[in-house]
Amino acid sequence: TDDQNEIQDAVDVNIDDAGGNFTATEVEGALTELAASNAANTTAISNILSPIVAGKIDATGTALSQFNITSVVPGGTGVYTVNFADLGSTNYVINTSVESNGTNDVIINVSAVTNTSFTVEIKEVIETPMPYQDSNFDNITIPTTEINPIDKNWSFTIFNF
């Protein structure tokens, strides 16, 4: 038979691992090591990318769905404090979203971040036209902007890398 076209089992084929990535000297062993390494890496990555605290909160401060929340405390119109177990630092990432009211813009801000809680403030941006007469006595409209607290449904996730 022609040695170059011979069918061989992976255990019979040796590898030259110049990079020193495997302890195995044959292909089958290297593939087994690679599979085990990828399984460990996949677990580590999934642990990093899984939220450690999450929830959907309604306008009254009630958790509609939650993961690892100990309590939600309303603190006035548009203000909510979320409490949870100690994360060991304040270097976690908080992603937030707020439901639109379809008319005006709604913004959500995070403040008062601690190891065990954070506070959000939800506000509605209202623009109304105001008539004005300029120095040439031309009638123009100038928009005025109000930013007011509002109770809205909102959600969040916390990741701690």
XYZ file of C-alpha atoms in Angstrom:
161
model
C 0.000 0.000 0.000
C 0.934 3.629 -0.472
C 1.870 5.041 2.979
C 0.563 8.494 2.093
C -2.930 7.239 1.263
C -3.225 4.745 4.096
C -6.231 5.084 6.413
C -5.043 5.306 10.010
C -6.761 5.636 13.363
C -6.241 8.932 15.209
C -4.448 7.053 17.977
C -1.867 5.893 15.424
C -1.040 9.369 14.076
C 1.561 11.309 16.004
C 1.629 15.093 16.197
C 4.476 17.531 16.517
C 3.157 20.102 19.031
C 5.724 22.870 18.604
C 3.570 25.245 20.687
C 3.479 22.922 23.682
C -0.319 23.025 23.896
C -0.902 19.296 24.515
C 0.591 16.578 26.658
C -0.603 13.924 24.187
C 1.683 12.906 21.345
C -1.007 11.431 19.096
C -4.000 13.100 17.416
C -6.699 11.263 19.398
C -5.197 12.332 22.733
C -4.794 15.931 21.538
C -8.444 16.007 20.423
C -9.538 14.699 23.824
C -7.486 17.401 25.583
C -8.887 20.060 23.266
C -12.478 18.940 23.915
C -11.918 19.004 27.700
C -10.315 22.441 27.467
C -13.219 23.819 25.412
C -15.764 22.391 27.872
C -14.043 24.216 30.740
C -13.831 27.425 28.714
C -17.493 27.181 27.709
C -18.518 26.791 31.356
C -16.386 29.773 32.372
C -17.819 31.927 29.588
C -21.405 30.965 30.390
C -20.793 31.831 34.052
C -19.490 35.250 33.049
C -22.370 35.954 30.683
C -25.157 34.849 33.032
C -26.865 37.638 34.960
C -26.423 37.379 38.721
C -29.403 39.622 39.502
C -32.266 40.502 37.151
C -35.849 41.619 37.190
C -38.843 43.247 35.562
C -40.434 45.818 37.849
C -43.882 47.377 37.391
C -44.800 51.019 37.969
C -45.753 50.335 41.617
C -42.380 48.724 42.432
C -43.624 45.135 42.343
C -41.257 42.587 40.799
C -43.192 40.964 37.934
C -40.330 38.537 37.411
C -37.089 38.402 39.331
C -33.824 36.575 39.868
C -31.907 37.078 43.157
C -33.750 40.269 44.194
C -34.338 40.591 47.954
C -36.656 43.615 47.648
C -37.686 46.610 45.566
C -38.484 49.776 47.496
C -40.379 52.638 45.803
C -38.973 56.004 46.866
C -41.405 58.480 45.340
C -42.602 59.013 41.790
C -40.227 57.305 39.355
C -37.707 56.261 42.026
C -37.021 52.608 42.859
C -34.265 50.989 44.950
C -33.406 47.367 44.202
C -31.804 45.293 46.976
C -29.911 42.014 46.585
C -27.228 39.889 48.265
C -23.764 41.402 48.692
C -21.829 41.273 45.392
C -18.532 42.136 47.066
C -17.969 45.374 45.138
C -19.662 48.074 43.106
C -17.816 47.127 39.918
C -20.731 45.220 38.429
C -22.523 46.168 35.207
C -26.193 47.217 35.302
C -28.215 47.160 32.081
C -31.600 48.902 32.287
C -34.552 49.490 30.004
C -37.835 51.307 30.487
C -41.106 50.905 28.634
C -41.993 53.809 26.368
C -45.270 55.611 26.728
C -45.474 56.084 22.950
C -45.708 59.871 23.110
C -42.790 61.365 24.987
C -39.258 60.143 25.549
C -38.644 58.312 28.806
C -35.194 58.143 30.401
C -33.845 55.947 33.172
C -30.795 56.774 35.290
C -28.926 54.596 37.779
C -27.596 56.133 41.003
C -26.606 55.215 44.568
C -24.801 52.014 43.557
C -23.628 49.903 46.521
C -22.540 46.277 47.009
C -26.143 45.364 47.844
C -28.389 47.825 45.984
C -28.864 50.480 43.347
C -31.500 53.128 42.692
C -33.110 54.118 39.419
C -34.876 57.340 38.548
C -37.332 57.317 35.649
C -38.300 60.587 33.991
C -40.463 61.662 31.092
C -39.247 64.332 28.679
C -42.116 66.579 27.557
C -41.609 69.146 24.814
C -44.322 71.737 24.298
C -44.307 74.588 21.802
C -44.379 78.098 23.221
C -45.420 81.035 21.007
C -42.933 83.882 20.920
C -42.603 87.162 19.063
C -39.088 88.058 18.008
C -37.557 91.537 17.649
C -38.995 91.848 14.117
C -42.466 91.149 15.532
C -42.523 87.804 13.739
C -44.453 85.087 15.529
C -42.336 81.998 16.076
C -42.605 78.909 18.202
C -39.908 77.921 20.669
C -40.010 74.442 22.166
C -39.862 74.227 25.940
C -38.737 71.072 27.647
C -39.928 69.671 30.954
C -38.421 66.634 32.597
C -40.773 65.075 35.130
C -40.564 61.926 37.270
C -42.928 59.181 36.094
C -43.816 55.687 37.305
C -43.201 53.152 34.510
C -42.518 49.446 34.039
C -38.793 48.797 33.700
C -36.298 45.958 33.743
C -32.639 45.343 34.509
C -29.858 42.779 34.528
C -26.640 42.798 36.544
C -23.480 41.105 35.319
C -20.438 40.747 37.578
C -17.320 39.795 35.611
